[in-house]
mmCIF file of C-alpha atoms in Angstrom:
data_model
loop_
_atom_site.group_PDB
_atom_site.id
_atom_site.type_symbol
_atom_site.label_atom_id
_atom_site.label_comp_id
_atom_site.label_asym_id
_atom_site.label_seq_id
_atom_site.Cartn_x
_atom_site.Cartn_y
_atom_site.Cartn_z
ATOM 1 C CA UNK A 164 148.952 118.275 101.498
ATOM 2 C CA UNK A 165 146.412 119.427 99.166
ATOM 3 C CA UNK A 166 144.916 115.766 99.265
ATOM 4 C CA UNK A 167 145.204 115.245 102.919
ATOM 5 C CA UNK A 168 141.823 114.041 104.442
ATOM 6 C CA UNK A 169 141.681 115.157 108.050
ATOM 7 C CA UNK A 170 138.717 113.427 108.811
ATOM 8 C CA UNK A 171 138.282 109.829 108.253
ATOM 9 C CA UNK A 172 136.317 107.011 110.115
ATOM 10 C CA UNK A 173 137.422 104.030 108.802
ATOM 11 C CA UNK A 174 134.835 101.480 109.941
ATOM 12 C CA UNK A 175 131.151 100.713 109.729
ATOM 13 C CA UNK A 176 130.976 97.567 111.267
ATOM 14 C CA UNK A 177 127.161 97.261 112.908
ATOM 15 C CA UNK A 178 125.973 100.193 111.568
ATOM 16 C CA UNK A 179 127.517 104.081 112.540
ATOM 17 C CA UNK A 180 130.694 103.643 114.310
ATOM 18 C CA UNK A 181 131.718 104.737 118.025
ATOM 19 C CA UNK A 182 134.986 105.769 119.443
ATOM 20 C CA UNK A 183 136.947 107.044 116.673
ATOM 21 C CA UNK A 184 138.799 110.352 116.300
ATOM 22 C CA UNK A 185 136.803 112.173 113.819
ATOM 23 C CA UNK A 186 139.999 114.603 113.391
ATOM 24 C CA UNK A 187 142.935 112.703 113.604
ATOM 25 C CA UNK A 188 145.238 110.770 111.085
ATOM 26 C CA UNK A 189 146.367 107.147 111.632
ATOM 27 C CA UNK A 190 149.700 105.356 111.562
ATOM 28 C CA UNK A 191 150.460 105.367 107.879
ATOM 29 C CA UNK A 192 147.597 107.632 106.623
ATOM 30 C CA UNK A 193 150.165 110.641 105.326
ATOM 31 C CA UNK A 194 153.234 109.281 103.046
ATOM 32 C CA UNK A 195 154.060 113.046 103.166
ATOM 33 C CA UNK A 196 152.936 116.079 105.848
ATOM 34 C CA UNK A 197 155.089 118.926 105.499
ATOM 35 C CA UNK A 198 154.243 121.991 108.130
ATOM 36 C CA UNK A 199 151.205 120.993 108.708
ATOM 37 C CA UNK A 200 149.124 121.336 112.432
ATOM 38 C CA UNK A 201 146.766 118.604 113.003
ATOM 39 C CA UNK A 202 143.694 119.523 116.050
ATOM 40 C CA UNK A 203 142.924 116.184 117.655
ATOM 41 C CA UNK A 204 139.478 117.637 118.856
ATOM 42 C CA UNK A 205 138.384 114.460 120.455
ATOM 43 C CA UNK A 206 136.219 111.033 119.904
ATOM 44 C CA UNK A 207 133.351 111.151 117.785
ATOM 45 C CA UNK A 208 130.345 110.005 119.796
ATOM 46 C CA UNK A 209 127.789 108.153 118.221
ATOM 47 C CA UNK A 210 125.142 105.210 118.656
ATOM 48 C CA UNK A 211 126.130 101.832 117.163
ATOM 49 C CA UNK A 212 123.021 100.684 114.762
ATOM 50 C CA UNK A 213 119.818 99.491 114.882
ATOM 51 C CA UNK A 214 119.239 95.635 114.113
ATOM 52 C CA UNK A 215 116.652 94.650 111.424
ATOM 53 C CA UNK A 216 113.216 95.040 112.982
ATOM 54 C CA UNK A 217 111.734 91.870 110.876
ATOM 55 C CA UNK A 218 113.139 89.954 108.519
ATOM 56 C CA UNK A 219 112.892 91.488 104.695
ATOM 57 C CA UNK A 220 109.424 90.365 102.488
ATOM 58 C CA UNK A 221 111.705 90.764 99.463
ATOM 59 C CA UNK A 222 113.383 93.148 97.393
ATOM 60 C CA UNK A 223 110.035 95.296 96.806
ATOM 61 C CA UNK A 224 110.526 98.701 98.978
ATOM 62 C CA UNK A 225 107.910 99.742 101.444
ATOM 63 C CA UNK A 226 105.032 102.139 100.147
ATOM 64 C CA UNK A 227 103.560 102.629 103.239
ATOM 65 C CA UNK A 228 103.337 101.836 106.826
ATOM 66 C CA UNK A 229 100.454 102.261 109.593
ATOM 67 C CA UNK A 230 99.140 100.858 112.990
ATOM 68 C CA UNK A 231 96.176 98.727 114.215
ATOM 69 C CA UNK A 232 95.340 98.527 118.075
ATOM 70 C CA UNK A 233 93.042 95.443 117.769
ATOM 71 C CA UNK A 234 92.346 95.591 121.413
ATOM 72 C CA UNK A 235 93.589 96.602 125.039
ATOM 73 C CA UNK A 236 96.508 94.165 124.677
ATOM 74 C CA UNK A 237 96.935 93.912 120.833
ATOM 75 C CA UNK A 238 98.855 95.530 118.372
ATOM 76 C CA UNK A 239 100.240 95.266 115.030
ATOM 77 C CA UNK A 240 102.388 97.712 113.036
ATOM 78 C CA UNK A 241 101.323 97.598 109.155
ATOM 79 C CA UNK A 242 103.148 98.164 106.307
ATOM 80 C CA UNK A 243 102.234 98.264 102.430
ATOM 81 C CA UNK A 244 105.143 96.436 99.906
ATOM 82 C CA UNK A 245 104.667 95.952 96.410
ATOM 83 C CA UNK A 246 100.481 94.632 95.666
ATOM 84 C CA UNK A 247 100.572 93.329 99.236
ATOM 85 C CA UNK A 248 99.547 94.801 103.102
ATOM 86 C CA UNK A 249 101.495 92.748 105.548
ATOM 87 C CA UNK A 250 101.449 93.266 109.714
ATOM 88 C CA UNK A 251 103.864 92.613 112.602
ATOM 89 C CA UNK A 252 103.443 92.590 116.336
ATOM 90 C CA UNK A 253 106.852 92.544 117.360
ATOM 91 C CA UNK A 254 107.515 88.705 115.789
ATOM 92 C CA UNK A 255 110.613 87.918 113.344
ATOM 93 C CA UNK A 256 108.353 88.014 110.388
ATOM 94 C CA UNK A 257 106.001 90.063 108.578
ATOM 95 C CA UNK A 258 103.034 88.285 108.097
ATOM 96 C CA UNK A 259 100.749 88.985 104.993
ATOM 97 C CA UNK A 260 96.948 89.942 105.476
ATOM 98 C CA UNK A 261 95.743 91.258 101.886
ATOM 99 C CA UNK A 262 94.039 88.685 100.106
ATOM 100 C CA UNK A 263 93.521 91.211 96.881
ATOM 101 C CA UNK A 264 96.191 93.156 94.998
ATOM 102 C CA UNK A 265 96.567 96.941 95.757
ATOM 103 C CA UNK A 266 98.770 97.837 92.944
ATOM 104 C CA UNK A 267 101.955 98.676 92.586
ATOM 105 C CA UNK A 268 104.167 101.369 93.484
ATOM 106 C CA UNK A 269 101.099 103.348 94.810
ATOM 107 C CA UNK A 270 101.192 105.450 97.880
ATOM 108 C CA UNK A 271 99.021 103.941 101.060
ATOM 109 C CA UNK A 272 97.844 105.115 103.841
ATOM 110 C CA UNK A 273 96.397 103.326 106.850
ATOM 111 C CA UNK A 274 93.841 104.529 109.326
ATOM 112 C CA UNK A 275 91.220 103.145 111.876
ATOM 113 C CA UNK A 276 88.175 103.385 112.264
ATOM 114 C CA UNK A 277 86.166 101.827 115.135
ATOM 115 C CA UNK A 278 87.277 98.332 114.960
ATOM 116 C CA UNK A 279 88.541 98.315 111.350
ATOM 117 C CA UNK A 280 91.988 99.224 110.230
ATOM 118 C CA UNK A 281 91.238 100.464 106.298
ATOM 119 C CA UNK A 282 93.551 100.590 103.955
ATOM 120 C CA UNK A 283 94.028 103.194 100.299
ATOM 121 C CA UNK A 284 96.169 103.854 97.470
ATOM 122 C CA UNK A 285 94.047 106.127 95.185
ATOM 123 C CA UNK A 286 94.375 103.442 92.589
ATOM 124 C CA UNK A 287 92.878 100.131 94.127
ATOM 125 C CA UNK A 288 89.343 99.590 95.747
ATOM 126 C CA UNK A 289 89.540 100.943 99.700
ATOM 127 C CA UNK A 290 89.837 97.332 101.474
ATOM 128 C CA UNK A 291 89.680 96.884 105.591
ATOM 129 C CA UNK A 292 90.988 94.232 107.934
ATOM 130 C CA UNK A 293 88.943 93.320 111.311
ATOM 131 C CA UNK A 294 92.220 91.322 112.865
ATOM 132 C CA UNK A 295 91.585 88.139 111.133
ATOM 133 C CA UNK A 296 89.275 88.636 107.847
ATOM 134 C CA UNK A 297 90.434 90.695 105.011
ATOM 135 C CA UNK A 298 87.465 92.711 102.698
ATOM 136 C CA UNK A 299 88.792 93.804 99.902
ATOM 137 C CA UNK A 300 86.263 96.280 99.188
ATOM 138 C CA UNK A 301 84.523 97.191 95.690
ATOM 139 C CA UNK A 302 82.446 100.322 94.262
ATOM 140 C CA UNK A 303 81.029 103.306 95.846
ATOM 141 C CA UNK A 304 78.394 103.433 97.376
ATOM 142 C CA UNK A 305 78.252 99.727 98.113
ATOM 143 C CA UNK A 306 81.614 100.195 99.585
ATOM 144 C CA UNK A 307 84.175 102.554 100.625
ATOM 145 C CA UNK A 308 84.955 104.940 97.744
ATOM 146 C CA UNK A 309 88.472 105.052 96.334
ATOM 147 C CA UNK A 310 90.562 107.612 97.914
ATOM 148 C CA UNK A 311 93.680 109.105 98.862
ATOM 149 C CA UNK A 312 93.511 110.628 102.013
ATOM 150 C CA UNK A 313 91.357 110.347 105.371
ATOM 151 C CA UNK A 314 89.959 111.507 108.885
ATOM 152 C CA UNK A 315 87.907 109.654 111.211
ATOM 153 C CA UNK A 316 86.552 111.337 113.956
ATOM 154 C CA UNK A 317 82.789 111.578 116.000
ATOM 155 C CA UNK A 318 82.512 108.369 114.691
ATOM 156 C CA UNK A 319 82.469 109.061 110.942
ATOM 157 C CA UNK A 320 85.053 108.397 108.204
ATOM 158 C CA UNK A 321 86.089 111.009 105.837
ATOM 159 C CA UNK A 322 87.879 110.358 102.778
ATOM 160 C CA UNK A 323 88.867 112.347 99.839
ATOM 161 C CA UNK A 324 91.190 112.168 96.995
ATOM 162 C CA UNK A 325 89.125 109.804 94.670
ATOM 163 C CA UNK A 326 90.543 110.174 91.276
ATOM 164 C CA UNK A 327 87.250 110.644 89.456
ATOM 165 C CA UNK A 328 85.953 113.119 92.232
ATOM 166 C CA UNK A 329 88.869 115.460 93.289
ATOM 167 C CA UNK A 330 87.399 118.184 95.414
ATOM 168 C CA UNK A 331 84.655 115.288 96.854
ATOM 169 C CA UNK A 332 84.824 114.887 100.456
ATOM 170 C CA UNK A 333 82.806 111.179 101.276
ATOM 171 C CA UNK A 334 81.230 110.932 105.085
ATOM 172 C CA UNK A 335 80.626 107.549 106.347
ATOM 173 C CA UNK A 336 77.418 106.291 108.157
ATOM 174 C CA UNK A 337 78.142 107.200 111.886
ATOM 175 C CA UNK A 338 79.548 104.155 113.771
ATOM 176 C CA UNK A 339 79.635 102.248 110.538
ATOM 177 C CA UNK A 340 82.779 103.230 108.384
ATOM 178 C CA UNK A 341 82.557 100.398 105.289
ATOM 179 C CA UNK A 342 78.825 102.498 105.003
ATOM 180 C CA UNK A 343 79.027 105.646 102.261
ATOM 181 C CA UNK A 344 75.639 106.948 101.532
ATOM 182 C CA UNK A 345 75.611 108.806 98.274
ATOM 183 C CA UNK A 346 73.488 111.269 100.036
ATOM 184 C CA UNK A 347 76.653 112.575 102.636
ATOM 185 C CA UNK A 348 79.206 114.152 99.922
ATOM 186 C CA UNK A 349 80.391 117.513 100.351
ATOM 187 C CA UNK A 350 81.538 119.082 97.161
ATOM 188 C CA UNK A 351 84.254 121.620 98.462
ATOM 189 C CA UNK A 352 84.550 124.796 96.227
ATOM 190 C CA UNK A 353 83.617 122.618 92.862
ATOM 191 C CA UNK A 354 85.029 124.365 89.729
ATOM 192 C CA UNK A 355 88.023 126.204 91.300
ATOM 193 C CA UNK A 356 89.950 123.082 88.881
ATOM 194 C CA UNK A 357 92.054 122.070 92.383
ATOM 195 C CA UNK A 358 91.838 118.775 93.837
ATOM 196 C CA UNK A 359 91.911 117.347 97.668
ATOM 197 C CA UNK A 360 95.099 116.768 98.816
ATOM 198 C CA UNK A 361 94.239 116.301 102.529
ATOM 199 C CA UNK A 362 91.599 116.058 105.154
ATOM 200 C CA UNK A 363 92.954 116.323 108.917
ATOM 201 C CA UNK A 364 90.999 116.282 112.247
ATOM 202 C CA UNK A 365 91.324 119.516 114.486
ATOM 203 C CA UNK A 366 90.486 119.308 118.132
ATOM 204 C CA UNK A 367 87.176 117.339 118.494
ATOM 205 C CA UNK A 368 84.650 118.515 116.155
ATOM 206 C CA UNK A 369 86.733 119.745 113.055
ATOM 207 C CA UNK A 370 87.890 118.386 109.724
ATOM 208 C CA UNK A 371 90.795 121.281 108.156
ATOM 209 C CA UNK A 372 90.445 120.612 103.983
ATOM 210 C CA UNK A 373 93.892 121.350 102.375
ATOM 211 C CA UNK A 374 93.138 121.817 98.922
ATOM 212 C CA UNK A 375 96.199 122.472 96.146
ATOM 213 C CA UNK A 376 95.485 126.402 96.749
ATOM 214 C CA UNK A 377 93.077 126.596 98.730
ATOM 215 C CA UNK A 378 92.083 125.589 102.638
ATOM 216 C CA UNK A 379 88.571 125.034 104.058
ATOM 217 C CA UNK A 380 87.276 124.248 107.624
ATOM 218 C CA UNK A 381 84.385 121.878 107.702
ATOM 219 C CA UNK A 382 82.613 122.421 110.882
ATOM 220 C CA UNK A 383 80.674 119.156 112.411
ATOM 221 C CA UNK A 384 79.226 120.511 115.312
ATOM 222 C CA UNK A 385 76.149 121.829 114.861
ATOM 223 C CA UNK A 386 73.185 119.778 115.371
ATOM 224 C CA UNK A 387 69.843 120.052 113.347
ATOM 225 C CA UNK A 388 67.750 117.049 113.175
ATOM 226 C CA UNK A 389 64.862 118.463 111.214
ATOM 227 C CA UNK A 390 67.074 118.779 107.568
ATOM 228 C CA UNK A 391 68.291 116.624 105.254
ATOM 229 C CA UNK A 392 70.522 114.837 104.322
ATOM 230 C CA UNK A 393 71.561 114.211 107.705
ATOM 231 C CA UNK A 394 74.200 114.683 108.749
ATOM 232 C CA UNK A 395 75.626 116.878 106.362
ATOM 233 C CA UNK A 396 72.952 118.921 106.411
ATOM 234 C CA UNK A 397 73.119 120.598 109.799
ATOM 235 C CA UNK A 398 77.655 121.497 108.983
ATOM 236 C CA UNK A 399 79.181 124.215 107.915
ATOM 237 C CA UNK A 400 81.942 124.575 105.491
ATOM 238 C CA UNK A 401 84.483 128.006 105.344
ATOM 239 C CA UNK A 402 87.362 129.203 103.517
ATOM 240 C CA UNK A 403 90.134 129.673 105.649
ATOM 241 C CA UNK A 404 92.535 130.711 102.814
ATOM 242 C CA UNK A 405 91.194 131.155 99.473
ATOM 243 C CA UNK A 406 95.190 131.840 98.128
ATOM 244 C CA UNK A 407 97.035 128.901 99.825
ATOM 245 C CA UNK A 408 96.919 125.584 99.690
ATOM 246 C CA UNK A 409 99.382 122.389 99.659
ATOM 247 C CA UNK A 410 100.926 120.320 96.927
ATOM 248 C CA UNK A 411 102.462 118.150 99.958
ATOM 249 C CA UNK A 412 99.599 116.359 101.670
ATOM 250 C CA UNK A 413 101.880 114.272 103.991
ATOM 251 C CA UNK A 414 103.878 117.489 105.191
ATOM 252 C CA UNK A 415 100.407 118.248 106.915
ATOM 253 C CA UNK A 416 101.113 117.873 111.360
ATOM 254 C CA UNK A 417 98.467 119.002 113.986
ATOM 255 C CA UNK A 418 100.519 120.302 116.805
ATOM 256 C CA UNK A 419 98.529 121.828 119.955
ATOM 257 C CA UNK A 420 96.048 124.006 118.447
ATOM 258 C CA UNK A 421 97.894 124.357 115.144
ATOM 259 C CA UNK A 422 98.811 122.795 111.955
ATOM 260 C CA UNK A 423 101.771 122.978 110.260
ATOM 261 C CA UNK A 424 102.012 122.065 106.735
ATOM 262 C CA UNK A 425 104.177 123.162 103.297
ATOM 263 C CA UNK A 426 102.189 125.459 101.229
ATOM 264 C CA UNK A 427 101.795 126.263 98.172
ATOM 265 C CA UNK A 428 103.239 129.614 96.443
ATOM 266 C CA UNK A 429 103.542 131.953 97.269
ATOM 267 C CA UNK A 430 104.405 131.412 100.365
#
């Protein structure tokens, strides 16, 4: 009996399987059970499989995924696979919409802005899609730096993570995010030697900066029209932990008036 296998479910057809005793042995399962006490503790409950959402683009895995809410009545979900950005709204196929490569095997993230859905990898140039038209982008400050991670909110875009820039945080022209004056960068805590790893919104007029060991609160409500550069000028930036930080940008949640997030040792 040493080899016996009480549990067993036999069949996968669909996807999990339903209905089968999760503790009981079949006709024929046993060639030999010698006092031995077998608990039948009942059917094993469990939902039958999901079909494919959309047909496959190939054998290149997803590298990210994203949403775009074009209007009142349309959506699309987006999703990043090898160089290409594709989009679905519910259809049997994934339909591609990047007309420029983003690399390979890189990370992307998705997030809108006004009108604009952008997408960024930390490796290609930041490219946007209006519903129809693909930009692919170029070089800061004529476009949308390169970057990692990012927060829009009162009308401006935030993005950090740029690989040549690590503890840069870019600000957008308000109302216009493909517009990133060199004037609006916040350099947060230069020279501690850690980078970005996330920017998140909190509550209306926040942006939380998780750096690797270290966390920062950039406050965008004050007003002050006589400095410059506006608008940068007239916020506020302050450590909320000079001893923590994260290493996992994408473990970072707001929930209610907190965030939640992996940190960094040594806690």
């Amino acid at each position: 009996t040493t080899d016996l296998q009480k549990v067993r479910i036999p069949l996968f057809d669909g996807g999990v399987n339903s209905q089968d005793f999760f503790d009981k042995i079949a006709d024929n399962e046993g060639t030999q059970v010698e006092n031995l006490l077998i608990n039948n503790r009942g059917q094993a409950k469990s939902r039958h499989g999901q079909a494919l959402y959309s047909a496959d683009v190939g054998s290149t895995p997803f590298n990210g995924i994203g949403s775009f809410y074009l209007d009142s009545t349309t959506s699309y979900l987006l999703m990043a696979s090898g160089t290409s950005v594709y989009r679905n709204n519910g259809s049997t196929d994934w339909t591609k919409i990047s007309t420029s490569s983003m690399g390979s095997g890189y990370d992307t993230g998705f997030i809108q802005a006004n009108n604009l859905v952008f997408a960024f990898n930390g490796n290609a140039n930041t490219s946007w899609w209006n519903g129809s038209v693909w930009n692919s982008g170029g070089s800061w400050p004529t476009s949308p730096p390169v970057i990692t991670t990012a927060a829009w909110l009162n009308n401006y875009l935030f993005g950090a993570g740029n690989p040549l820039h690590t503890d840069w945080v870019y600000v957008s022209t308000n109302l216009d995010p493909t517009s990133f004056p060199t004037s609006t960068v916040i350099k947060v805590n230069s020279g501690d030697g850690t980078s970005i790893k996330r920017i998140e919104p909190y509550r209306t007029g926040e942006v939380i900066i998780y750096k690797e060991r270290s966390i920062w609160d950039l406050d965008i409500n004050n007003v002050d029209t006589s400095c410059t550069p506006q608008p940068t000028c007239q916020w506020t930036i302050t450590a909320i932990s000079r001893d923590i930080g994260t290493p996992a940008p994408r473990s970072v949640v707001s929930l209610g008036n907190d965030q939640w997030f992996l940190s960094s040792e040594p806690f």
